[in-house]
Short mmCIF file of N, CA and C in Angstrom, two decimals:
data_model
loop_
_atom_site.label_atom_id
_atom_site.label_comp_id
_atom_site.label_asym_id
_atom_site.label_seq_id
_atom_site.Cartn_x
_atom_site.Cartn_y
_atom_site.Cartn_z
N UNK A 1 -43.57 29.52 -142.94
CA UNK A 1 -43.85 30.84 -142.40
C UNK A 1 -44.67 30.67 -141.13
N UNK A 2 -44.21 31.28 -140.06
CA UNK A 2 -44.91 31.11 -138.79
C UNK A 2 -45.87 32.25 -138.49
N UNK A 3 -45.60 33.45 -139.04
CA UNK A 3 -46.53 34.56 -138.80
C UNK A 3 -46.56 35.51 -139.99
N UNK A 4 -47.65 36.23 -140.09
CA UNK A 4 -47.86 37.19 -141.16
C UNK A 4 -48.40 38.48 -140.53
N UNK A 5 -47.88 39.61 -140.99
CA UNK A 5 -48.29 40.90 -140.44
C UNK A 5 -49.09 41.66 -141.49
N UNK A 6 -50.23 42.17 -141.07
CA UNK A 6 -51.06 43.03 -141.92
C UNK A 6 -51.01 44.45 -141.38
N UNK A 7 -50.85 45.42 -142.27
CA UNK A 7 -50.96 46.82 -141.91
C UNK A 7 -52.41 47.22 -142.15
N UNK A 8 -53.05 47.76 -141.12
CA UNK A 8 -54.46 48.16 -141.20
C UNK A 8 -54.55 49.67 -141.16
N UNK A 9 -55.23 50.24 -142.15
CA UNK A 9 -55.42 51.70 -142.22
C UNK A 9 -56.88 52.01 -142.51
N UNK A 10 -57.29 53.19 -142.11
CA UNK A 10 -58.63 53.64 -142.46
C UNK A 10 -58.67 53.99 -143.94
N UNK A 11 -59.70 53.56 -144.63
CA UNK A 11 -59.85 53.85 -146.06
C UNK A 11 -60.40 55.27 -146.21
N UNK A 12 -59.96 56.01 -147.21
CA UNK A 12 -60.44 57.38 -147.41
C UNK A 12 -61.97 57.46 -147.57
N UNK A 13 -62.56 56.45 -148.19
CA UNK A 13 -64.01 56.45 -148.42
C UNK A 13 -64.79 55.81 -147.27
N UNK A 14 -64.10 55.43 -146.21
CA UNK A 14 -64.73 54.79 -145.05
C UNK A 14 -64.36 53.33 -144.98
N UNK A 15 -64.41 52.77 -143.81
CA UNK A 15 -64.03 51.37 -143.62
C UNK A 15 -62.54 51.24 -143.40
N UNK A 16 -62.03 50.03 -143.59
CA UNK A 16 -60.63 49.73 -143.29
C UNK A 16 -60.02 48.88 -144.40
N UNK A 17 -58.73 49.09 -144.61
CA UNK A 17 -57.95 48.34 -145.59
C UNK A 17 -56.85 47.61 -144.84
N UNK A 18 -56.65 46.33 -145.17
CA UNK A 18 -55.57 45.54 -144.56
C UNK A 18 -54.70 44.97 -145.68
N UNK A 19 -53.37 45.23 -145.58
CA UNK A 19 -52.40 44.76 -146.56
C UNK A 19 -51.34 43.93 -145.86
N UNK A 20 -51.03 42.75 -146.40
CA UNK A 20 -50.01 41.90 -145.82
C UNK A 20 -48.63 42.40 -146.22
N UNK A 21 -47.69 42.33 -145.30
CA UNK A 21 -46.30 42.68 -145.60
C UNK A 21 -45.61 41.45 -146.18
N UNK A 22 -44.99 41.61 -147.35
CA UNK A 22 -44.25 40.53 -147.98
C UNK A 22 -45.08 39.54 -148.76
N UNK A 23 -46.38 39.73 -148.81
CA UNK A 23 -47.28 38.86 -149.57
C UNK A 23 -48.28 39.75 -150.32
N UNK A 24 -48.81 39.25 -151.40
CA UNK A 24 -49.80 40.02 -152.16
C UNK A 24 -51.21 39.67 -151.68
N UNK A 25 -51.48 39.98 -150.42
CA UNK A 25 -52.80 39.73 -149.83
C UNK A 25 -53.35 41.07 -149.38
N UNK A 26 -54.60 41.33 -149.75
CA UNK A 26 -55.24 42.61 -149.50
C UNK A 26 -56.71 42.34 -149.24
N UNK A 27 -57.29 43.03 -148.27
CA UNK A 27 -58.73 42.90 -148.03
C UNK A 27 -59.27 44.19 -147.45
N UNK A 28 -60.58 44.33 -147.46
CA UNK A 28 -61.26 45.51 -146.93
C UNK A 28 -62.42 45.08 -146.05
N UNK A 29 -62.78 45.95 -145.11
CA UNK A 29 -63.94 45.69 -144.25
C UNK A 29 -64.59 47.02 -143.90
N UNK A 30 -65.88 46.98 -143.65
CA UNK A 30 -66.60 48.20 -143.28
C UNK A 30 -66.35 48.59 -141.82
N UNK A 31 -66.12 47.59 -140.96
CA UNK A 31 -65.90 47.87 -139.53
C UNK A 31 -64.69 47.10 -139.02
N UNK A 32 -64.15 47.55 -137.90
CA UNK A 32 -63.05 46.83 -137.27
C UNK A 32 -63.50 45.46 -136.77
N UNK A 33 -64.75 45.34 -136.40
CA UNK A 33 -65.27 44.07 -135.90
C UNK A 33 -65.26 42.98 -136.97
N UNK A 34 -65.52 43.35 -138.21
CA UNK A 34 -65.55 42.34 -139.28
C UNK A 34 -64.19 42.13 -139.95
N UNK A 35 -63.22 42.98 -139.65
CA UNK A 35 -61.91 42.89 -140.30
C UNK A 35 -61.17 41.57 -140.03
N UNK A 36 -61.10 41.06 -138.80
CA UNK A 36 -60.39 39.79 -138.58
C UNK A 36 -60.94 38.64 -139.43
N UNK A 37 -62.24 38.58 -139.58
CA UNK A 37 -62.85 37.53 -140.41
C UNK A 37 -62.45 37.67 -141.87
N UNK A 38 -62.43 38.90 -142.36
CA UNK A 38 -62.03 39.15 -143.74
C UNK A 38 -60.56 38.78 -143.95
N UNK A 39 -59.71 39.09 -142.97
CA UNK A 39 -58.28 38.76 -143.07
C UNK A 39 -58.11 37.24 -143.06
N UNK A 40 -58.80 36.54 -142.18
CA UNK A 40 -58.72 35.07 -142.14
C UNK A 40 -59.10 34.47 -143.50
N UNK A 41 -60.19 34.96 -144.05
CA UNK A 41 -60.67 34.47 -145.35
C UNK A 41 -59.63 34.72 -146.44
N UNK A 42 -59.04 35.92 -146.47
CA UNK A 42 -58.04 36.25 -147.47
C UNK A 42 -56.80 35.37 -147.34
N UNK A 43 -56.37 35.12 -146.10
CA UNK A 43 -55.19 34.27 -145.87
C UNK A 43 -55.48 32.84 -146.31
N UNK A 44 -56.65 32.32 -145.97
CA UNK A 44 -57.00 30.95 -146.37
C UNK A 44 -57.06 30.80 -147.89
N UNK A 45 -57.53 31.83 -148.58
CA UNK A 45 -57.61 31.78 -150.04
C UNK A 45 -56.22 31.86 -150.69
N UNK A 46 -55.29 32.52 -150.04
CA UNK A 46 -53.96 32.76 -150.62
C UNK A 46 -53.03 31.55 -150.50
N UNK A 47 -53.11 30.82 -149.40
CA UNK A 47 -52.18 29.72 -149.14
C UNK A 47 -52.82 28.36 -149.39
N UNK A 48 -51.97 27.41 -149.79
CA UNK A 48 -52.40 26.01 -149.93
C UNK A 48 -52.74 25.46 -148.55
N UNK A 49 -53.49 24.37 -148.52
CA UNK A 49 -53.85 23.70 -147.27
C UNK A 49 -52.58 23.35 -146.48
N UNK A 50 -52.52 23.77 -145.22
CA UNK A 50 -51.39 23.48 -144.35
C UNK A 50 -50.20 24.41 -144.51
N UNK A 51 -50.26 25.37 -145.44
CA UNK A 51 -49.14 26.28 -145.69
C UNK A 51 -49.34 27.67 -145.06
N UNK A 52 -50.53 27.96 -144.58
CA UNK A 52 -50.83 29.28 -144.01
C UNK A 52 -50.05 29.48 -142.70
N UNK A 53 -49.72 30.73 -142.38
CA UNK A 53 -49.03 30.99 -141.13
C UNK A 53 -49.92 30.65 -139.94
N UNK A 54 -49.28 30.34 -138.83
CA UNK A 54 -50.03 30.00 -137.61
C UNK A 54 -50.59 31.24 -136.92
N UNK A 55 -49.89 32.38 -137.08
CA UNK A 55 -50.29 33.62 -136.42
C UNK A 55 -50.38 34.74 -137.45
N UNK A 56 -51.43 35.53 -137.35
CA UNK A 56 -51.58 36.74 -138.17
C UNK A 56 -51.70 37.92 -137.22
N UNK A 57 -50.85 38.91 -137.41
CA UNK A 57 -50.89 40.12 -136.59
C UNK A 57 -51.50 41.26 -137.40
N UNK A 58 -52.37 42.03 -136.76
CA UNK A 58 -52.95 43.21 -137.38
C UNK A 58 -52.30 44.43 -136.74
N UNK A 59 -51.53 45.15 -137.53
CA UNK A 59 -50.83 46.35 -137.05
C UNK A 59 -51.65 47.56 -137.51
N UNK A 60 -52.32 48.22 -136.56
CA UNK A 60 -53.19 49.36 -136.89
C UNK A 60 -52.37 50.64 -136.97
N UNK A 61 -52.50 51.32 -138.11
CA UNK A 61 -51.81 52.59 -138.34
C UNK A 61 -52.88 53.66 -138.44
N UNK A 62 -52.73 54.68 -137.65
CA UNK A 62 -53.72 55.76 -137.64
C UNK A 62 -53.01 57.07 -137.92
N UNK A 63 -53.45 57.74 -138.95
CA UNK A 63 -52.89 59.04 -139.29
C UNK A 63 -53.80 60.13 -138.73
N UNK A 64 -53.20 61.07 -138.07
CA UNK A 64 -53.97 62.17 -137.49
C UNK A 64 -53.38 63.49 -137.97
N UNK A 65 -54.23 64.36 -138.47
CA UNK A 65 -53.80 65.66 -138.95
C UNK A 65 -54.31 66.71 -137.97
N UNK A 66 -53.41 67.58 -137.53
CA UNK A 66 -53.81 68.62 -136.60
C UNK A 66 -53.45 69.98 -137.18
N UNK A 67 -54.22 70.98 -136.84
CA UNK A 67 -53.94 72.33 -137.28
C UNK A 67 -52.91 72.97 -136.32
N UNK A 68 -52.04 73.76 -136.90
CA UNK A 68 -51.00 74.41 -136.09
C UNK A 68 -51.23 75.90 -136.11
#
């Protein structure tokens, strides 16, 4: 596997949730600044030595509700 994509969303209770597509990897962070470190840690824990993807993409999804 050469790359892994995480979908990043704001958590309802605050902070951020990141979920990997196609893998059972999930992590949370209080701020966007700490999220990449949490994702790196989760990826390293999930894969054997030398099996982790070379690139991890964070795809930020933002939901916005507007009044009509």
